[in-house]
Coordinates of C-alpha atoms in Angstrom, one line a residue:
X1 CA -6.5 17.2 83.7
X2 CA -5.2 18.1 87.0
X3 CA -5.6 22.1 86.2
X4 CA -9.2 21.2 85.1
X5 CA -9.6 19.4 88.5
X6 CA -8.1 22.4 90.6
X7 CA -10.3 24.7 88.5
X8 CA -13.6 22.6 89.4
X9 CA -12.4 22.5 93.0
X10 CA -11.8 26.2 93.2
X11 CA -15.3 27.0 91.9
X12 CA -16.7 24.8 94.4
X13 CA -15.0 26.7 97.1
X14 CA -16.1 30.1 95.6
X15 CA -19.9 28.7 95.5
X16 CA -19.5 27.7 99.4
X17 CA -18.2 31.0 100.3
X18 CA -20.4 32.8 98.4
X19 CA -23.5 30.9 100.1
X20 CA -21.9 31.7 103.5
X21 CA -21.7 35.3 102.6
X22 CA -25.3 35.5 100.9
X23 CA -24.2 36.7 97.7
X24 CA -26.6 37.6 95.0
X25 CA -28.0 34.7 93.2
X26 CA -25.7 32.5 95.0
X27 CA -28.4 29.8 95.7
X28 CA -29.0 29.2 92.2
X29 CA -25.7 29.5 90.9
X30 CA -24.9 26.5 93.4
X31 CA -27.8 24.5 92.8
X32 CA -26.9 24.7 88.9
X33 CA -23.3 23.7 89.5
X34 CA -23.7 20.8 91.8
X35 CA -23.4 18.0 89.3
X36 CA -20.0 19.3 88.1
X37 CA -18.5 19.2 91.5
X38 CA -16.7 16.4 93.3
X39 CA -18.7 14.4 95.7
X40 CA -17.3 15.9 98.8
X41 CA -18.1 19.4 97.4
X42 CA -21.5 18.6 96.5
X43 CA -22.0 17.6 100.1
X44 CA -20.8 20.6 101.6
X45 CA -22.8 22.9 99.3
X46 CA -25.6 21.0 99.6
X47 CA -25.4 21.5 103.7
X48 CA -25.1 25.1 103.1
X49 CA -28.0 25.2 100.9
X50 CA -30.1 23.2 103.1
X51 CA -29.4 25.5 106.0
X52 CA -30.8 28.5 104.4
X53 CA -34.0 26.5 102.8
X54 CA -32.7 27.4 99.3
X55 CA -32.2 23.7 98.1
X56 CA -35.3 23.7 96.1
X57 CA -34.8 22.4 92.6
X58 CA -35.8 18.9 92.1
X59 CA -32.8 17.9 90.0
X60 CA -30.5 19.6 92.6
X61 CA -31.7 18.1 95.6
X62 CA -31.6 14.6 93.7
X63 CA -28.2 15.1 92.9
X64 CA -27.4 16.2 96.6
X65 CA -29.1 13.2 98.1
X66 CA -27.0 10.6 95.6
X67 CA -23.8 12.8 96.9
X68 CA -24.7 12.3 100.6
X69 CA -25.4 8.5 100.1
X70 CA -22.3 8.0 98.3
X71 CA -20.4 9.8 101.1
X72 CA -22.0 7.4 103.8
X73 CA -24.0 10.5 105.2
X74 CA -27.3 8.2 105.1
X75 CA -29.5 10.4 107.5
X76 CA -29.0 13.6 105.5
X77 CA -29.4 11.5 102.3
X78 CA -32.6 10.3 103.4
X79 CA -34.0 13.9 104.3
X80 CA -32.9 15.0 100.9
X81 CA -34.5 12.2 99.0
X82 CA -37.7 12.7 101.1
X83 CA -37.6 16.6 99.9
X84 CA -36.8 15.7 96.4
X85 CA -40.1 13.2 96.3
X86 CA -42.1 16.4 98.0
X87 CA -40.9 18.7 95.4
X88 CA -41.1 16.3 92.3
X89 CA -43.1 17.8 89.3
X90 CA -44.0 14.6 88.1
X91 CA -45.0 11.1 89.1
X92 CA -41.8 9.7 87.3
X93 CA -39.7 12.1 89.2
X94 CA -41.3 11.3 92.5
X95 CA -40.9 7.8 91.6
X96 CA -37.2 8.0 90.9
X97 CA -36.6 9.9 94.2
X98 CA -38.5 7.1 96.1
X99 CA -36.8 4.5 94.4
X100 CA -33.2 5.8 95.3
X101 CA -34.5 6.1 99.0
X102 CA -35.4 2.2 98.8
X103 CA -32.1 1.3 97.7
X104 CA -30.5 3.4 100.5
X105 CA -32.9 1.6 103.0
X106 CA -32.0 -1.8 101.6
X107 CA -28.0 -0.8 101.7
X108 CA -28.7 -0.2 105.5
X109 CA -30.4 -3.5 105.8
X110 CA -33.7 -1.9 106.4
X111 CA -35.5 -4.0 104.3
X112 CA -39.2 -3.8 105.6
X113 CA -38.9 0.1 105.2
X114 CA -37.3 -0.4 102.0
X115 CA -40.5 -2.4 100.7
X116 CA -42.5 0.4 101.9
X117 CA -40.6 3.1 100.3
X118 CA -40.5 0.8 96.8
X119 CA -44.3 0.2 96.9
X120 CA -44.5 4.1 97.2
X121 CA -42.4 4.6 94.2
X122 CA -44.4 2.0 92.1
X123 CA -47.6 3.7 93.1
X124 CA -46.2 7.2 92.2
X125 CA -44.9 6.4 88.9
X126 CA -48.0 4.7 88.2
X127 CA -48.7 4.3 84.1
X128 CA -45.9 7.1 83.7
X129 CA -43.3 4.6 84.4
X130 CA -41.2 3.4 81.7
X131 CA -40.6 -0.2 81.6
X132 CA -37.1 0.1 82.8
X133 CA -38.3 2.2 85.6
X134 CA -40.7 0.0 86.8
X135 CA -38.1 -3.2 86.5
X136 CA -35.4 -1.2 88.7
X137 CA -38.2 -0.8 91.3
X138 CA -39.3 -4.6 91.0
X139 CA -35.8 -5.6 91.3
X140 CA -35.6 -3.6 94.8
X141 CA -38.7 -5.2 96.2
X142 CA -37.7 -8.5 95.1
X143 CA -34.4 -8.4 96.8
X144 CA -36.1 -6.7 99.8
X145 CA -38.8 -9.4 100.2
X146 CA -36.5 -12.1 100.2
X147 CA -34.4 -10.7 102.9
X148 CA -38.0 -10.3 104.9
X149 CA -38.7 -14.0 104.3
X150 CA -41.5 -12.8 102.0
X151 CA -40.5 -15.5 99.1
X152 CA -43.7 -15.6 97.2
X153 CA -43.6 -12.1 96.8
X154 CA -39.9 -12.0 95.9
X155 CA -40.5 -14.7 93.2
X156 CA -43.4 -13.1 91.7
X157 CA -41.7 -9.5 91.5
X158 CA -38.5 -11.2 90.2
X159 CA -40.1 -13.0 87.4
X160 CA -42.1 -9.8 86.2
X161 CA -38.6 -7.9 86.4
X162 CA -37.2 -10.5 84.3
X163 CA -39.7 -10.6 81.9
X164 CA -39.4 -6.7 81.3
X165 CA -35.4 -6.2 81.8
X166 CA -33.6 -4.8 78.6
X167 CA -31.0 -7.1 77.0
X168 CA -28.4 -4.1 77.9
X169 CA -29.3 -3.8 81.7
X170 CA -26.7 -6.6 82.6
X171 CA -26.4 -5.4 86.3
X172 CA -30.5 -5.4 87.1
X173 CA -30.9 -9.1 85.3
X174 CA -28.0 -10.1 87.0
X175 CA -29.3 -8.9 90.3
X176 CA -33.0 -10.3 89.5
X177 CA -31.5 -13.7 89.0
X178 CA -29.5 -13.6 92.1
X179 CA -32.8 -13.1 93.9
X180 CA -34.2 -15.7 92.4
X181 CA -31.4 -17.9 93.5
X182 CA -31.6 -16.8 96.8
X183 CA -35.6 -17.7 96.8
X184 CA -34.5 -21.2 95.8
X185 CA -31.8 -21.2 98.3
X186 CA -34.2 -20.6 101.2
X187 CA -36.9 -23.3 99.8
X188 CA -34.0 -25.8 100.0
X189 CA -34.0 -26.4 96.2
X190 CA -30.3 -26.3 95.5
X191 CA -30.1 -27.3 91.8
X192 CA -32.3 -24.4 91.0
X193 CA -30.5 -22.2 93.6
X194 CA -27.2 -23.0 91.8
X195 CA -28.6 -22.3 88.2
X196 CA -29.9 -19.0 89.4
X197 CA -26.8 -18.1 90.9
X198 CA -24.7 -19.1 87.8
X199 CA -26.8 -17.0 85.4
X200 CA -26.4 -14.2 87.6
X201 CA -22.6 -14.5 87.9
X202 CA -22.3 -14.0 84.4
X203 CA -24.4 -10.6 84.4
X204 CA -23.0 -9.2 87.4
X205 CA -19.2 -10.0 86.4
X206 CA -20.1 -8.2 83.0
X207 CA -21.7 -5.4 84.6
X208 CA -18.4 -4.9 86.9
X209 CA -20.3 -4.8 90.0
X210 CA -17.5 -6.4 92.3
X211 CA -19.5 -6.4 95.7
X212 CA -22.5 -8.3 94.1
X213 CA -20.3 -10.4 92.2
X214 CA -18.4 -11.5 95.5
X215 CA -21.9 -12.2 97.1
X216 CA -22.9 -14.4 94.2
X217 CA -19.6 -16.2 94.5
X218 CA -20.3 -16.9 98.3
X219 CA -23.4 -18.3 97.3
X220 CA -22.3 -20.7 95.0
X221 CA -19.6 -21.7 97.5
X222 CA -22.4 -22.3 100.1
X223 CA -24.5 -24.4 97.6
X224 CA -21.3 -26.5 96.6
X225 CA -20.6 -27.0 100.5
X226 CA -24.4 -28.1 101.3
X227 CA -24.3 -30.2 97.9
X228 CA -21.5 -32.1 99.1
X229 CA -22.9 -32.9 102.5

């Protein structure tokens, strides 16, 4: 496995040098190889491609954007998600790129911007969206709506998302249940909030999302503290 990793890293370096040297067909080879490279190399190669105006394939652009976001290169990731949305060949592809951009905006606590982008994603996908795709967008919209104080919108979108979420999508279902708990919390309905957080905790623990799990545990602690006052 170590030798395999060294081989992949060496290939990434060769691709990067080929791009810098202007080697024939280097652009196409680099874009095709992006998904198989370590995240750091994906970003450096994406930067080299982007500088040349050669990052044109939708899949490669989306892969590069995901790598940039995972590396904390939020500005570069935002640029790439927007370019992926522009180059998308279908409504579902455009919705996918915009959904990930919305998630990135929310990750930076830019919730009004996240809502605007996610609404565009829902519109772009339209009737082409799968149930799963629509639920993912609704989950993001519901969470950002809570954070902007739009509780009625958050409740409505969370309810629609829960009605369509797949049984196997524990992370998404847990996130939607957590959002409903937050709606109840901000309304002062502690019992409903606790029930929502309890239900969310089981799903999120099963999904293995430790960051979200920590947030839910904290929320349950706040409810317990308030109930004990």
